[in-house]
GROMACS .gro file of C-alpha atoms in nm:
model
  276
    1MET     CA    1  -0.004   0.018   0.014
    2GLY     CA    2   0.318   0.221   0.079
    3THR     CA    3   0.495   0.162  -0.209
    4ASP     CA    4   0.597   0.479  -0.453
    5GLN     CA    5   0.429   0.323  -0.768
    6GLU     CA    6   0.085   0.258  -0.563
    7ILE     CA    7   0.083   0.606  -0.438
    8ARG     CA    8   0.150   0.729  -0.760
    9ARG     CA    9  -0.153   0.516  -0.888
   10VAL     CA   10  -0.389   0.624  -0.625
   11LEU     CA   11  -0.288   0.985  -0.641
   12SER     CA   12  -0.324   1.003  -1.008
   13GLY     CA   13  -0.642   0.839  -1.029
   14LEU     CA   14  -0.807   1.121  -0.830
   15GLY     CA   15  -0.661   1.428  -0.987
   16ILE     CA   16  -0.427   1.505  -0.651
   17GLU     CA   17  -0.120   1.682  -0.797
   18ALA     CA   18   0.213   1.738  -0.657
   19VAL     CA   19   0.086   2.108  -0.585
   20ASN     CA   20  -0.258   2.185  -0.505
   21PRO     CA   21  -0.480   2.473  -0.464
   22GLY     CA   22  -0.670   2.448  -0.148
   23ALA     CA   23  -1.003   2.636  -0.294
   24SER     CA   24  -1.229   2.573  -0.522
   25ASP     CA   25  -1.592   2.720  -0.598
   26GLY     CA   26  -1.662   2.384  -0.863
   27ALA     CA   27  -1.533   2.577  -1.147
   28GLU     CA   28  -1.177   2.691  -1.093
   29TRP     CA   29  -0.902   2.623  -0.822
   30PHE     CA   30  -0.714   2.869  -0.653
   31GLY     CA   31  -0.503   2.926  -0.329
   32HIS     CA   32  -0.301   3.221  -0.225
   33GLY     CA   33  -0.203   3.140   0.141
   34PRO     CA   34   0.058   2.966   0.295
   35ASP     CA   35   0.203   2.628   0.145
   36SER     CA   36   0.142   2.275   0.353
   37GLU     CA   37   0.310   1.932   0.306
   38ILE     CA   38   0.115   1.602   0.375
   39ILE     CA   39   0.254   1.347   0.506
   40SER     CA   40   0.123   1.027   0.501
   41PRO     CA   41   0.140   0.840   0.855
   42VAL     CA   42   0.137   0.515   0.687
   43ASN     CA   43   0.538   0.554   0.568
   44GLY     CA   44   0.618   0.905   0.649
   45LYS     CA   45   0.630   1.016   0.293
   46THR     CA   46   0.520   1.310   0.128
   47LEU     CA   47   0.191   1.278  -0.038
   48ALA     CA   48   0.159   1.610  -0.194
   49LYS     CA   49   0.166   1.990  -0.125
   50ILE     CA   50  -0.161   2.256  -0.077
   51LYS     CA   51  -0.141   2.590  -0.116
   52GLN     CA   52  -0.367   2.684   0.122
   53ALA     CA   53  -0.676   2.930   0.079
   54ASP     CA   54  -0.632   3.341   0.242
   55VAL     CA   55  -0.903   3.531   0.341
   56ASN     CA   56  -0.974   3.680   0.024
   57ASP     CA   57  -1.004   3.326  -0.089
   58TYR     CA   58  -1.251   3.267   0.134
   59ASP     CA   59  -1.452   3.541   0.060
   60ARG     CA   60  -1.450   3.479  -0.305
   61ILE     CA   61  -1.590   3.141  -0.221
   62ILE     CA   62  -1.870   3.240  -0.025
   63ARG     CA   63  -1.980   3.528  -0.269
   64GLU     CA   64  -1.994   3.248  -0.524
   65ALA     CA   65  -2.164   3.001  -0.313
   66HIS     CA   66  -2.425   3.285  -0.254
   67LYS     CA   67  -2.487   3.357  -0.573
   68ALA     CA   68  -2.509   2.984  -0.652
   69PHE     CA   69  -2.767   2.951  -0.405
   70HIS     CA   70  -2.998   3.174  -0.558
   71PHE     CA   71  -3.036   2.920  -0.849
   72TRP     CA   72  -3.005   2.601  -0.634
   73ARG     CA   73  -3.308   2.666  -0.437
   74GLN     CA   74  -3.526   2.704  -0.738
   75VAL     CA   75  -3.417   2.395  -0.879
   76PRO     CA   76  -3.695   2.073  -0.802
   77ALA     CA   77  -3.581   1.894  -0.496
   78PRO     CA   78  -3.609   1.569  -0.735
   79ARG     CA   79  -3.351   1.701  -0.956
   80ARG     CA   80  -3.127   1.809  -0.691
   81GLY     CA   81  -3.158   1.443  -0.569
   82GLU     CA   82  -3.028   1.305  -0.907
   83MET     CA   83  -2.748   1.533  -0.847
   84VAL     CA   84  -2.670   1.336  -0.510
   85ARG     CA   85  -2.752   1.023  -0.689
   86LEU     CA   86  -2.493   1.052  -0.943
   87LEU     CA   87  -2.204   1.142  -0.700
   88GLY     CA   88  -2.293   0.798  -0.565
   89VAL     CA   89  -2.222   0.679  -0.886
   90ARG     CA   90  -1.921   0.829  -0.910
   91LEU     CA   91  -1.836   0.725  -0.594
   92ARG     CA   92  -1.870   0.376  -0.677
   93GLU     CA   93  -1.650   0.391  -0.972
   94LYS     CA   94  -1.374   0.572  -0.727
   95LYS     CA   95  -1.463   0.378  -0.452
   96ASP     CA   96  -1.106   0.167  -0.444
   97LEU     CA   97  -0.900   0.452  -0.517
   98LEU     CA   98  -1.060   0.686  -0.236
   99GLY     CA   99  -1.077   0.457  -0.010
  100ARG     CA  100  -0.687   0.401  -0.031
  101LEU     CA  101  -0.639   0.757  -0.061
  102VAL     CA  102  -0.825   0.771   0.331
  103THR     CA  103  -0.561   0.512   0.456
  104LEU     CA  104  -0.257   0.686   0.285
  105GLU     CA  105  -0.338   1.024   0.437
  106MET     CA  106  -0.489   0.945   0.783
  107GLY     CA  107  -0.403   0.605   0.855
  108LYS     CA  108  -0.673   0.362   0.930
  109SER     CA  109  -0.680   0.060   0.758
  110ILE     CA  110  -0.777  -0.003   0.429
  111GLN     CA  111  -1.102  -0.177   0.496
  112GLU     CA  112  -1.187   0.144   0.733
  113GLY     CA  113  -1.118   0.327   0.421
  114TRP     CA  114  -1.342   0.176   0.204
  115GLY     CA  115  -1.591   0.133   0.437
  116GLU     CA  116  -1.604   0.505   0.486
  117VAL     CA  117  -1.622   0.542   0.110
  118GLN     CA  118  -1.948   0.298   0.129
  119GLU     CA  119  -2.081   0.525   0.381
  120MET     CA  120  -2.105   0.813   0.136
  121ILE     CA  121  -2.225   0.589  -0.141
  122ASP     CA  122  -2.507   0.513   0.099
  123ILE     CA  123  -2.628   0.828   0.221
  124CYS     CA  124  -2.625   0.975  -0.128
  125ASP     CA  125  -2.908   0.669  -0.218
  126MET     CA  126  -3.088   0.778   0.087
  127ALA     CA  127  -3.050   1.122   0.053
  128CYS     CA  128  -3.203   1.096  -0.330
  129GLY     CA  129  -3.502   0.893  -0.214
  130GLN     CA  130  -3.536   1.190   0.060
  131SER     CA  131  -3.595   1.457  -0.235
  132ARG     CA  132  -3.881   1.312  -0.307
  133MET     CA  133  -4.023   1.298   0.066
  134LEU     CA  134  -3.936   1.674   0.147
  135TYR     CA  135  -4.301   1.667   0.330
  136GLY     CA  136  -4.489   1.952   0.571
  137VAL     CA  137  -4.794   1.868   0.749
  138THR     CA  138  -5.135   2.022   0.706
  139THR     CA  139  -5.336   2.089   0.981
  140GLN     CA  140  -5.711   2.156   1.053
  141SER     CA  141  -5.799   2.515   1.121
  142GLU     CA  142  -6.086   2.669   1.342
  143ARG     CA  143  -6.132   2.922   1.096
  144ALA     CA  144  -6.398   2.878   0.777
  145LYS     CA  145  -6.235   2.860   0.480
  146HIS     CA  146  -5.878   2.880   0.608
  147ARG     CA  147  -5.603   2.634   0.563
  148MET     CA  148  -5.251   2.589   0.775
  149PHE     CA  149  -4.969   2.394   0.656
  150GLU     CA  150  -4.559   2.398   0.661
  151GLN     CA  151  -4.370   2.465   0.372
  152TRP     CA  152  -3.983   2.414   0.443
  153HIS     CA  153  -3.734   2.650   0.272
  154PRO     CA  154  -3.394   2.628   0.234
  155LEU     CA  155  -3.160   2.794   0.467
  156GLY     CA  156  -2.866   2.901   0.260
  157ILE     CA  157  -2.520   2.818   0.255
  158VAL     CA  158  -2.416   2.559   0.515
  159GLY     CA  159  -2.065   2.544   0.647
  160VAL     CA  160  -1.921   2.198   0.694
  161ILE     CA  161  -1.607   2.158   0.923
  162THR     CA  162  -1.464   1.780   0.953
  163ALA     CA  163  -1.220   1.628   1.137
  164PHE     CA  164  -0.943   1.437   1.091
  165ASN     CA  165  -1.054   1.088   1.165
  166PHE     CA  166  -1.331   1.064   0.874
  167PRO     CA  167  -1.177   1.287   0.613
  168VAL     CA  168  -1.468   1.230   0.358
  169ALA     CA  169  -1.803   1.018   0.529
  170VAL     CA  170  -1.886   1.375   0.763
  171TRP     CA  171  -1.876   1.566   0.463
  172SER     CA  172  -2.092   1.341   0.292
  173TRP     CA  173  -2.359   1.316   0.591
  174ASN     CA  174  -2.374   1.707   0.577
  175THR     CA  175  -2.361   1.788   0.217
  176ALA     CA  176  -2.607   1.513   0.091
  177ILE     CA  177  -2.881   1.615   0.279
  178ALA     CA  178  -2.811   1.987   0.247
  179LEU     CA  179  -2.832   1.958  -0.113
  180ILE     CA  180  -3.165   1.812  -0.131
  181CYS     CA  181  -3.288   2.073   0.086
  182GLY     CA  182  -3.200   2.362  -0.159
  183ASP     CA  183  -2.860   2.434   0.064
  184VAL     CA  184  -2.540   2.484  -0.089
  185VAL     CA  185  -2.229   2.386   0.089
  186VAL     CA  186  -1.854   2.514   0.185
  187TRP     CA  187  -1.634   2.245   0.293
  188LYS     CA  188  -1.323   2.336   0.538
  189PRO     CA  189  -1.153   2.013   0.606
  190ALA     CA  190  -0.889   1.914   0.887
  191SER     CA  191  -0.604   2.062   0.737
  192ALA     CA  192  -0.380   1.756   0.814
  193ALA     CA  193  -0.641   1.546   0.551
  194PRO     CA  194  -0.703   1.797   0.304
  195LEU     CA  195  -0.653   1.540   0.007
  196CYS     CA  196  -0.918   1.325   0.026
  197ALA     CA  197  -1.149   1.641   0.034
  198ILE     CA  198  -0.974   1.786  -0.266
  199ALA     CA  199  -1.031   1.432  -0.470
  200CYS     CA  200  -1.387   1.437  -0.346
  201GLN     CA  201  -1.483   1.806  -0.479
  202LYS     CA  202  -1.321   1.747  -0.830
  203LEU     CA  203  -1.536   1.421  -0.826
  204PHE     CA  204  -1.880   1.615  -0.724
  205ALA     CA  205  -1.796   1.918  -0.987
  206GLU     CA  206  -1.710   1.693  -1.247
  207VAL     CA  207  -2.090   1.570  -1.183
  208LEU     CA  208  -2.237   1.931  -1.170
  209ARG     CA  209  -2.025   2.068  -1.473
  210GLU     CA  210  -2.162   1.756  -1.671
  211ASN     CA  211  -2.550   1.810  -1.594
  212ARG     CA  212  -2.475   2.159  -1.660
  213MET     CA  213  -2.482   2.348  -1.325
  214PRO     CA  214  -2.340   2.677  -1.224
  215ALA     CA  215  -2.043   2.702  -0.983
  216GLY     CA  216  -2.079   2.750  -0.614
  217ILE     CA  217  -2.328   2.449  -0.530
  218SER     CA  218  -2.036   2.257  -0.392
  219ASN     CA  219  -1.702   2.460  -0.253
  220LEU     CA  220  -1.362   2.338  -0.080
  221VAL     CA  221  -1.178   2.604   0.109
  222VAL     CA  222  -0.873   2.441   0.277
  223GLY     CA  223  -0.717   2.670   0.526
  224ARG     CA  224  -0.607   2.721   0.893
  225GLY     CA  225  -0.875   2.653   1.182
  226SER     CA  226  -0.723   2.998   1.336
  227GLU     CA  227  -0.792   3.220   1.001
  228ILE     CA  228  -1.055   3.043   0.780
  229GLY     CA  229  -1.223   2.854   1.042
  230GLU     CA  230  -1.307   3.207   1.236
  231CYS     CA  231  -1.418   3.342   0.945
  232ILE     CA  232  -1.735   3.053   0.889
  233ASN     CA  233  -1.778   3.102   1.255
  234ASN     CA  234  -1.811   3.477   1.231
  235ASP     CA  235  -1.985   3.506   0.884
  236ARG     CA  236  -2.323   3.580   0.897
  237ARG     CA  237  -2.397   3.471   0.522
  238ILE     CA  238  -2.373   3.129   0.649
  239PRO     CA  239  -2.686   3.035   0.870
  240LEU     CA  240  -2.574   2.698   0.958
  241ILE     CA  241  -2.251   2.532   1.071
  242SER     CA  242  -2.194   2.161   1.121
  243TYR     CA  243  -1.899   2.083   1.310
  244THR     CA  244  -1.728   1.745   1.419
  245GLY     CA  245  -1.461   1.766   1.640
  246SER     CA  246  -1.365   1.846   2.003
  247THR     CA  247  -1.580   1.976   2.280
  248ARG     CA  248  -1.340   2.253   2.356
  249LEU     CA  249  -1.353   2.385   1.976
  250GLY     CA  250  -1.774   2.281   1.961
  251ARG     CA  251  -1.825   2.489   2.240
  252HIS     CA  252  -1.618   2.802   2.123
  253ILE     CA  253  -1.785   2.764   1.741
  254ALA     CA  254  -2.139   2.749   1.930
  255GLU     CA  255  -2.048   3.103   2.085
  256LYS     CA  256  -1.983   3.239   1.787
  257ALA     CA  257  -2.233   3.153   1.576
  258GLY     CA  258  -2.478   3.185   1.874
  259ALA     CA  259  -2.372   3.575   1.882
  260ARG     CA  260  -2.486   3.612   1.563
  261LEU     CA  261  -2.805   3.391   1.560
  262GLY     CA  262  -2.666   3.170   1.321
  263ARG     CA  263  -2.766   2.816   1.386
  264THR     CA  264  -2.523   2.462   1.460
  265ILE     CA  265  -2.509   2.086   1.425
  266LEU     CA  266  -2.250   1.969   1.651
  267GLU     CA  267  -2.082   1.644   1.698
  268LEU     CA  268  -1.851   1.665   2.009
  269GLY     CA  269  -1.595   1.491   2.186
  270GLY     CA  270  -1.584   1.167   2.017
  271ASN     CA  271  -1.286   0.965   2.133
  272ASN     CA  272  -1.308   0.624   2.179
  273ALA     CA  273  -1.247   0.453   2.508
  274VAL     CA  274  -0.957   0.222   2.575
  275ILE     CA  275  -1.029  -0.052   2.812
  276VAL     CA  276  -0.679  -0.235   2.925
   0.00000   0.00000   0.00000
């Protein structure tokens, strides 16, 4: 798994280059922040380098995402579900390579790497079906000739901040559901595992481009948490943040988002117990 030939096969098969820009709106790739080197815990070898995003790159991504949202929310939900289904098809085609990249970049076993990609495929299947079941409740009114009903509307941009230990699955869980609901997504992956995120962004960008969808529906921004993460936390253009990671940082995100009346989905403190 850690031979130079195998590493090159995996990286080239997923479009990972020697140096990769860390920001993408699905149409263009760019990055004007500091360089970072991604070293595999499997063998200690350098996999690739990332040109991280800076604050200006981040703002460009958010502006593009906001523009795309006005288009995406008008697309019928079953059509949005079809885009997610096609992402699942593409993931099936690349399951072996993407699972191996998960192993190379963050060190979990190859079976766990494949399993994580299978979770992505499964959520795409589920979300596709759910796109035809975005129901609202109708209730009886006390007033004559009067109707009461629920109608759910998309929020806008969903910020997804993922952890090192699940570099692809957590993004898919959030993104598949957000997209069918009419939201667009800006993904900030863990700085230690951005190559998996770049691979996923490229796969989904191909799907959207082939179906003549505009840029800004699926977005990626690789950068420091102290800089890019704080931009997301404080940005009023992002009504919902989903974060997976430590309880300490989760509290910080909840405070920052709550101060601007933003919403959060927090999966915190997920350390496995070890019994000796």
